[in-house]
């Protein structure tokens, strides 16, 4: 089992890190998160044999905080989707306390939802992306999967903060772990987006409503708030994500590193054959879609950027009415762990792409009592940079759940 | 029917920054291949570009020197194409939101009148790697040198306001002068730090139509630029007269055959906004600070030299043609040397000697203070002009002060009245026919006698006094 879960195992012993914030905590990473001298193939033939030359900022900070990185897990090519992903498995099987997972469209939340764990995606720009090898720079981040939100709070506390080498981070407002945690009674209001109901089956709606009722019983207020174009989130993610991926993937040409096809006569042939052989079906389709928008339908891409800005404004406005949004995480009949095409992947991630598009933090909480086949899960989304408040609410909800449902 | 050309230029300038544009590698593309590279400029997976502040400053200074309006918001785009000189499948450039717009430069047209040529925009762009094609045994191989990849450039795009090779060459000269003043780029076409592409179309004279243009590249001097444009105008005119259509394409200037030849069409990819390099927002205060850093530019300096120092326009233009030269001139003047004397000596004596020695005026051994000391002796009639010229030459070779050289070489001017009286008597006695000629009304003969007297004194006699004494004695 562990052979399947890990593609690389750390051979050095755990550090003696008594007294550090993450002392004794075991982490798994993915092979697209740079750990110096570790094979860093990003789940792709394109980076076969590639070894990281420096640590990702996040990896360095985890080690500074006393964490032990046990190894890297199997992953989908460049972290797109979770159909070949074993990061949550590393936690379920007890090999790691926290799994880091690339979150491009909701992978951390989805992997958690499928395994009864807790999955978190931080605000865009508050955790350095340096050393993360992904495809969609404006939406991807280090996601985290753990059994309990308190573990995630500790991890985020260790890795959050400016990195002078990542110029894409936010300049103002990066949350401070100490100051933002929030104490006392955090109960406030949740917003439910009725447009999501169109994407759920009868049984799922019933269970989702039961979850909302439970929230109300525990003192949270639940309001309906509307995002009329909710159905556009996956579409916009697909257009912009594929365009960014097509550009990001341009560096895998076999010239400087990674896989290079043999037996070609000139560099044009080398490019074509290398790229033809290097990528799997999902990523290749995604690149082709992106190239289509770049070369053939730029207007559609520009429209998508405009719509993205509008969806962001509309979502931000909802937070004037409610403290957080509550959404389902997954859809019955659209399994993420077997989604192998772009279409299947976006169908599976319909509820999670929102926060990757808006850059807002989101967490999936698995109902400890859960495991019903139609359980859509509970996903909370809150305003940008309110990550520690979100985690505090999650911890409080977990405490209520433990107290009985 | 006559034709006129419609010419627009696209100029790439390599900014003289210390580092590359998105990483800390030294901006030294000529070093040993692939020496100046790092995970960022080789675009290793996981690397994030770090936009250099120095690039921004120098690009803004450059734009200001070209009278552009700096845009408060600009952003980088990805120019997408696949080529081994490009380490990531796209080039970071500013296609949609350039750094600066609406600039201009004045030139003197062929008719002698000032013309204002407009600049459409200035944007930042990274340079690409250099490809070297070789053979290994009998197999052709291509090597890539990434030292140049990520070197900071600005691209200046003009409006199609030029009508002749003269206009284009004058524009480039004016541009070079402005930028060298600003100090942000070296602007050498020969060294490749300035690359000029010309878009050329022709149309019947006095018409307003815009016809299909042809792009011409690969000119590595201002003269080649003029020649290439002239050739292309003739070529297009011949096409039109023969009823052939002009098609949009790119041609290369061949300096040996002195003609342009068609180039294989290069793929033009799309430009999409880059998600990794943050957009650039500039505050009014920061832009003003950059403006205040811009030195006095040649246009203003000419006017000031005329007003403050009483130079003629030609002298003032000459003394402000380069920033180093203008600063040298002013340093000499500050040593209490008459400005026109300083300007005259710098232009006619010092500069030719510096050029002969392939030196740079700022680093010349003849410092402003040394030239001023020499000119001060000349103005005080301690030495005469011909001695001063000899001393000036010696200042290049010797570390001694001009005063010491004058003393050691015995150049001190003889202004002793009795000594000069005796000298004049001797010259008159030796040249009776010239004396005779003068007395018969041939004024020329005076010059001859002065020359003889100077010669006899080995150049040391005070020529003014010789003339006075001679005139008196002859009269
Ligand atoms: Zn570099």
mmCIF file of C-alpha atoms in Angstrom, chain B residues 1-7 110 162-165 200-212 229-230 232-244 246:
data_model
loop_
_atom_site.group_PDB
_atom_site.id
_atom_site.type_symbol
_atom_site.label_atom_id
_atom_site.label_comp_id
_atom_site.label_asym_id
_atom_site.label_seq_id
_atom_site.Cartn_x
_atom_site.Cartn_y
_atom_site.Cartn_z
ATOM 1 C CA UNK B 1 4.483 60.794 -60.944
ATOM 2 C CA UNK B 2 6.814 60.997 -57.950
ATOM 3 C CA UNK B 3 6.592 58.764 -54.903
ATOM 4 C CA UNK B 4 7.236 59.411 -51.285
ATOM 5 C CA UNK B 5 7.980 56.919 -48.563
ATOM 6 C CA UNK B 6 6.037 56.404 -45.341
ATOM 7 C CA UNK B 7 8.434 55.123 -42.711
ATOM 8 C CA UNK B 110 16.083 67.996 -45.466
ATOM 9 C CA UNK B 162 9.234 59.777 -41.581
ATOM 10 C CA UNK B 163 9.362 60.357 -45.319
ATOM 11 C CA UNK B 164 12.984 59.758 -46.284
ATOM 12 C CA UNK B 165 16.185 58.003 -45.248
ATOM 13 C CA UNK B 200 8.430 51.148 -45.213
ATOM 14 C CA UNK B 201 5.664 51.742 -47.715
ATOM 15 C CA UNK B 202 5.458 54.136 -50.632
ATOM 16 C CA UNK B 203 2.668 56.270 -52.052
ATOM 17 C CA UNK B 204 2.263 58.976 -54.680
ATOM 18 C CA UNK B 205 3.628 62.284 -53.423
ATOM 19 C CA UNK B 206 1.155 64.425 -51.479
ATOM 20 C CA UNK B 207 -1.260 61.531 -51.146
ATOM 21 C CA UNK B 208 -2.618 60.463 -47.760
ATOM 22 C CA UNK B 209 -3.125 56.757 -48.406
ATOM 23 C CA UNK B 210 -1.337 54.130 -46.334
ATOM 24 C CA UNK B 211 -0.130 51.283 -48.503
ATOM 25 C CA UNK B 212 1.088 47.824 -47.581
ATOM 26 C CA UNK B 229 15.497 52.508 -46.645
ATOM 27 C CA UNK B 230 16.712 54.113 -49.871
ATOM 28 C CA UNK B 232 13.691 49.553 -50.324
ATOM 29 C CA UNK B 233 12.012 52.738 -51.602
ATOM 30 C CA UNK B 234 13.532 52.145 -55.047
ATOM 31 C CA UNK B 235 12.616 48.479 -55.006
ATOM 32 C CA UNK B 236 9.008 49.198 -54.114
ATOM 33 C CA UNK B 237 8.772 51.978 -56.656
ATOM 34 C CA UNK B 238 10.008 49.611 -59.359
ATOM 35 C CA UNK B 239 7.442 47.039 -58.262
ATOM 36 C CA UNK B 240 4.628 49.570 -58.473
ATOM 37 C CA UNK B 241 5.745 50.795 -61.889
ATOM 38 C CA UNK B 242 5.837 47.190 -63.089
ATOM 39 C CA UNK B 243 2.335 46.651 -61.773
ATOM 40 C CA UNK B 244 3.441 44.185 -59.090
ATOM 41 C CA UNK B 246 3.523 44.897 -52.596
#
